Amino acid sequence: MPGPPRADNRPPYARIAGHYRDLISSGELSPGDLLPSIKNLANEWQVSTATADRAMKLLREEKLVKGIPGVGTEVMAGLVSLSSGSERHERSKRTQSSWGDGEESSGHTAGVVAVPEDIATVLGIAPGDDAIRRSRVYRDTHGIVSHSTSWIPVEFARVLPELARSERLKGGLSLDLIAQATGRQVVQRVDEETARIANAQDLKLLELEADTVAAILVLTARFLDADGQLLEYGVDLGAPGRTRRTTSEVLR
């Protein structure tokens, strides 16, 4: 038999935001629908207007709703703009750019750093050993799409020193440059998607307030060569409210 329901220990603003987030994600609230006014929300949930306003602010940050002066808070159309590292790699091969429609990237940083334990496990090295880390933020007209980090074996810095420089690469993505310089092509990709509540570091990278409570999607991709050796490990943190969509052909 199922146990008793778990107590909801989230702060009131997070509970209110979660309630309307669920209504939006389930389709019970559709794009264009209006949410209750701040005053009505405060009365309904028996909270202060400041708390009700904070809940709506969180939904606005997640790009689920937008405020319309003189009208109210309106449900936005779903955003389908969160790409995985594999999709960006495929896009780069087709268009020589990793950007999606209406996207741009900024905040490019790179360097040789000591890797944390979780990354070391994927790279097959010891925690604290060196690897190349490249990071950038993808944005569109709605704000941040994702924060993207590429972890690359340090050996490639010798043949491609630009991989460790804090500037946007020329001539393609890092994997394209590695293939051109070494002949080692990607022949296998391993993709994973995990949902989690954003931690303090996630919030900082996604430029959200430190006390924000939000779910994010974490997309990882391992790119392997013909010998099964790792060429790159990509980690994308999707901004709250972003949606992943894939389309497949159905065989008959």
Coordinates of C-alpha atoms in Angstrom, one line a residue:
M1 CA 0.0 0.0 0.0
P2 CA 1.3 3.5 -0.7
G3 CA 2.5 5.4 2.3
P4 CA 1.2 8.7 3.5
P5 CA 1.7 11.8 1.2
R6 CA 5.0 13.5 1.7
A7 CA 4.9 16.9 3.5
D8 CA 5.6 19.8 1.2
N9 CA 8.4 21.7 3.0
R10 CA 9.0 24.2 0.2
P11 CA 8.6 27.9 1.1
P12 CA 5.1 29.3 0.3
Y13 CA 6.3 31.1 -2.9
A14 CA 7.8 27.9 -4.3
R15 CA 4.6 25.9 -3.5
I16 CA 2.5 28.5 -5.4
A17 CA 4.9 28.6 -8.3
G18 CA 5.0 24.7 -8.3
H19 CA 1.1 24.6 -8.4
Y20 CA 0.9 26.8 -11.5
R21 CA 3.9 25.2 -13.1
D22 CA 2.1 21.8 -12.9
L23 CA -1.1 23.3 -14.4
I24 CA 0.9 24.7 -17.3
S25 CA 3.0 21.6 -18.0
S26 CA -0.2 19.4 -17.8
G27 CA -2.0 21.6 -20.3
E28 CA -4.7 22.6 -17.9
L29 CA -3.5 26.1 -18.4
S30 CA -2.9 27.0 -22.0
P31 CA -0.8 29.8 -23.7
G32 CA -2.8 33.0 -23.4
D33 CA -4.6 32.0 -20.2
L34 CA -4.4 34.6 -17.4
L35 CA -3.3 33.7 -13.8
P36 CA -5.1 35.2 -10.8
S37 CA -4.0 38.7 -9.8
I38 CA -1.4 39.1 -7.1
K39 CA -4.1 40.2 -4.6
N40 CA -6.3 37.2 -5.4
L41 CA -3.3 34.8 -5.2
A42 CA -2.4 36.3 -1.8
N43 CA -6.0 35.8 -0.5
E44 CA -6.4 32.3 -2.0
W45 CA -3.1 31.0 -0.6
Q46 CA -3.3 33.1 2.6
V47 CA 0.1 34.7 2.1
S48 CA 1.4 38.3 1.7
T49 CA 1.2 40.0 -1.7
A50 CA 5.1 40.0 -1.6
T51 CA 5.1 36.2 -1.4
A52 CA 2.5 35.9 -4.2
D53 CA 4.5 38.3 -6.4
R54 CA 7.7 36.3 -5.7
A55 CA 6.0 33.2 -7.0
M56 CA 5.0 34.9 -10.2
K57 CA 8.5 36.3 -10.5
L58 CA 9.9 32.8 -10.4
L59 CA 7.5 31.6 -13.2
R60 CA 8.5 34.7 -15.2
E61 CA 12.2 33.7 -14.8
E62 CA 11.4 30.2 -16.0
K63 CA 9.8 31.8 -19.1
L64 CA 6.5 30.1 -18.3
V65 CA 4.5 33.3 -17.9
K66 CA 4.9 36.9 -18.8
G67 CA 3.5 40.1 -17.2
I68 CA 1.4 42.3 -19.4
P69 CA 0.9 45.9 -17.9
G70 CA -2.8 46.6 -17.3
V71 CA -3.8 43.0 -18.1
G72 CA -2.1 40.5 -15.8
T73 CA 0.1 37.5 -15.9
E74 CA -0.3 35.4 -19.0
V75 CA 0.8 31.9 -19.8
M76 CA 3.5 31.8 -22.5
A77 CA 3.8 29.4 -25.4
G78 CA 6.1 26.5 -24.7
L79 CA 9.8 27.0 -25.6
V80 CA 11.5 24.3 -27.6
S81 CA 15.0 25.5 -27.7
L82 CA 17.1 23.3 -25.4
S83 CA 19.6 21.4 -27.6
S84 CA 21.9 18.6 -26.4
G85 CA 25.7 18.7 -27.1
S86 CA 25.1 16.0 -29.7
E87 CA 22.5 18.1 -31.5
R88 CA 24.9 21.1 -31.5
H89 CA 27.6 18.9 -32.9
E90 CA 25.3 17.7 -35.7
R91 CA 24.1 21.3 -36.4
S92 CA 27.7 22.4 -36.6
K93 CA 28.5 19.8 -39.3
R94 CA 25.5 21.0 -41.3
T95 CA 25.8 24.8 -40.8
Q96 CA 29.3 25.4 -39.4
S97 CA 27.5 26.9 -36.3
S98 CA 26.3 25.4 -33.0
W99 CA 23.6 28.1 -32.6
G100 CA 19.9 27.3 -33.0
D101 CA 17.4 29.7 -34.5
G102 CA 17.7 33.1 -32.8
E103 CA 20.5 32.0 -30.5
E104 CA 23.9 33.5 -29.8
S105 CA 26.7 32.5 -27.4
S106 CA 28.6 34.6 -25.0
G107 CA 30.9 34.4 -22.0
H108 CA 33.4 32.1 -23.6
T109 CA 36.0 30.9 -21.1
A110 CA 38.6 28.2 -21.3
G111 CA 41.7 26.9 -19.6
V112 CA 43.5 23.9 -18.3
V113 CA 42.1 23.1 -14.8
A114 CA 42.2 20.4 -12.1
V115 CA 39.1 18.3 -12.6
P116 CA 36.6 17.4 -9.9
E117 CA 35.9 13.8 -9.0
D118 CA 32.7 13.4 -11.0
I119 CA 34.3 14.7 -14.2
A120 CA 37.5 12.7 -13.6
T121 CA 35.5 9.5 -13.5
V122 CA 34.1 10.2 -17.0
L123 CA 37.5 11.2 -18.4
G124 CA 39.2 8.2 -16.9
I125 CA 41.7 10.2 -14.9
A126 CA 42.4 10.9 -11.2
P127 CA 40.6 13.7 -9.4
G128 CA 42.8 16.8 -9.5
D129 CA 44.5 15.8 -12.8
D130 CA 44.4 18.4 -15.6
A131 CA 41.9 18.7 -18.4
I132 CA 40.7 21.4 -20.8
R133 CA 37.5 23.1 -19.7
R134 CA 35.6 25.3 -22.2
S135 CA 32.4 27.1 -21.1
R136 CA 29.9 29.4 -22.8
V137 CA 26.3 30.6 -22.4
Y138 CA 23.7 30.2 -25.1
R139 CA 20.9 32.9 -25.2
D140 CA 17.9 33.7 -27.3
T141 CA 15.4 36.5 -27.2
H142 CA 13.8 35.0 -24.1
G143 CA 17.1 34.9 -22.1
I144 CA 19.5 32.1 -21.2
V145 CA 18.9 28.8 -23.0
S146 CA 21.6 26.9 -21.4
H147 CA 25.1 27.0 -19.8
S148 CA 27.4 24.6 -21.7
T149 CA 30.7 23.2 -20.6
S150 CA 33.0 21.0 -22.6
W151 CA 35.7 18.8 -20.9
I152 CA 38.5 17.8 -23.2
P153 CA 41.5 15.6 -22.5
V154 CA 44.5 17.8 -21.8
E155 CA 46.6 16.1 -24.5
F156 CA 44.8 18.0 -27.2
A157 CA 46.1 21.3 -25.8
R158 CA 49.5 20.4 -27.3
V159 CA 48.3 20.2 -30.8
L160 CA 45.5 22.7 -30.5
P161 CA 46.5 25.4 -27.9
E162 CA 43.5 27.5 -28.9
L163 CA 41.3 25.0 -27.1
A164 CA 42.6 26.4 -23.8
R165 CA 42.1 30.1 -24.7
S166 CA 39.1 32.1 -23.6
E167 CA 37.8 33.0 -27.0
R168 CA 35.3 31.6 -29.4
L169 CA 36.8 29.0 -31.7
K170 CA 37.2 29.6 -35.4
G171 CA 36.7 27.0 -38.0
G172 CA 34.1 24.9 -36.1
L173 CA 33.5 23.3 -32.7
S174 CA 36.3 21.7 -30.7
L175 CA 35.4 18.3 -32.0
D176 CA 35.7 19.6 -35.6
L177 CA 39.2 21.0 -34.9
I178 CA 40.3 17.8 -33.1
A179 CA 39.2 15.8 -36.2
Q180 CA 41.1 18.1 -38.5
A181 CA 44.3 18.1 -36.5
T182 CA 44.5 14.5 -35.4
G183 CA 42.2 12.5 -37.7
R184 CA 40.3 11.2 -34.7
Q185 CA 36.6 11.3 -35.6
V186 CA 33.5 10.9 -33.4
V187 CA 32.0 7.5 -34.2
Q188 CA 29.9 7.1 -31.1
R189 CA 27.9 9.4 -28.8
V190 CA 26.4 8.5 -25.4
D191 CA 23.7 11.0 -24.4
E192 CA 22.0 11.2 -21.0
E193 CA 19.3 13.5 -19.6
T194 CA 18.7 14.1 -15.9
A195 CA 16.3 16.4 -14.1
R196 CA 17.2 17.9 -10.8
I197 CA 16.6 20.9 -8.5
A198 CA 19.1 23.5 -9.4
N199 CA 21.9 23.7 -6.8
A200 CA 23.8 26.9 -5.8
Q201 CA 26.4 26.5 -8.6
D202 CA 23.7 25.8 -11.2
L203 CA 21.9 29.0 -10.2
K204 CA 25.1 31.0 -10.5
L205 CA 25.9 29.7 -13.9
L206 CA 22.3 30.3 -15.1
E207 CA 22.4 33.8 -13.6
L208 CA 19.4 33.2 -11.3
E209 CA 19.0 34.5 -7.8
A210 CA 20.6 32.4 -5.1
D211 CA 17.3 31.6 -3.3
T212 CA 15.6 30.4 -6.5
V213 CA 13.9 27.0 -6.3
A214 CA 13.6 25.5 -9.8
A215 CA 14.0 22.3 -11.7
I216 CA 16.5 22.1 -14.5
L217 CA 17.4 19.6 -17.2
V218 CA 21.0 18.4 -17.3
L219 CA 22.1 17.1 -20.7
T220 CA 25.4 15.2 -21.0
A221 CA 27.1 13.8 -24.0
R222 CA 30.2 11.6 -24.3
F223 CA 31.9 11.7 -27.7
L224 CA 34.1 8.6 -28.5
D225 CA 36.5 7.8 -31.3
A226 CA 36.9 4.5 -33.2
D227 CA 38.9 3.0 -30.3
G228 CA 36.3 4.0 -27.7
Q229 CA 38.6 6.8 -26.4
L230 CA 36.9 9.9 -25.1
L231 CA 37.3 13.0 -27.2
E232 CA 35.1 15.3 -25.3
Y233 CA 32.5 15.3 -22.5
G234 CA 29.8 17.9 -22.8
V235 CA 27.5 19.1 -19.9
D236 CA 24.6 21.4 -20.7
L237 CA 22.5 23.0 -17.9
G238 CA 19.1 23.9 -19.4
A239 CA 17.5 27.1 -18.0
P240 CA 14.3 26.6 -16.0
G241 CA 11.2 26.5 -18.2
R242 CA 13.0 25.2 -21.3
T243 CA 11.5 22.2 -23.1
R244 CA 13.3 19.4 -24.9
R245 CA 11.6 18.0 -28.0
T246 CA 12.7 15.3 -30.4
T247 CA 11.0 14.1 -33.6
S248 CA 11.3 10.5 -34.9
E249 CA 10.1 8.7 -37.9
V250 CA 7.7 5.9 -37.1
L251 CA 8.4 2.7 -39.1
R252 CA 5.4 1.0 -40.6

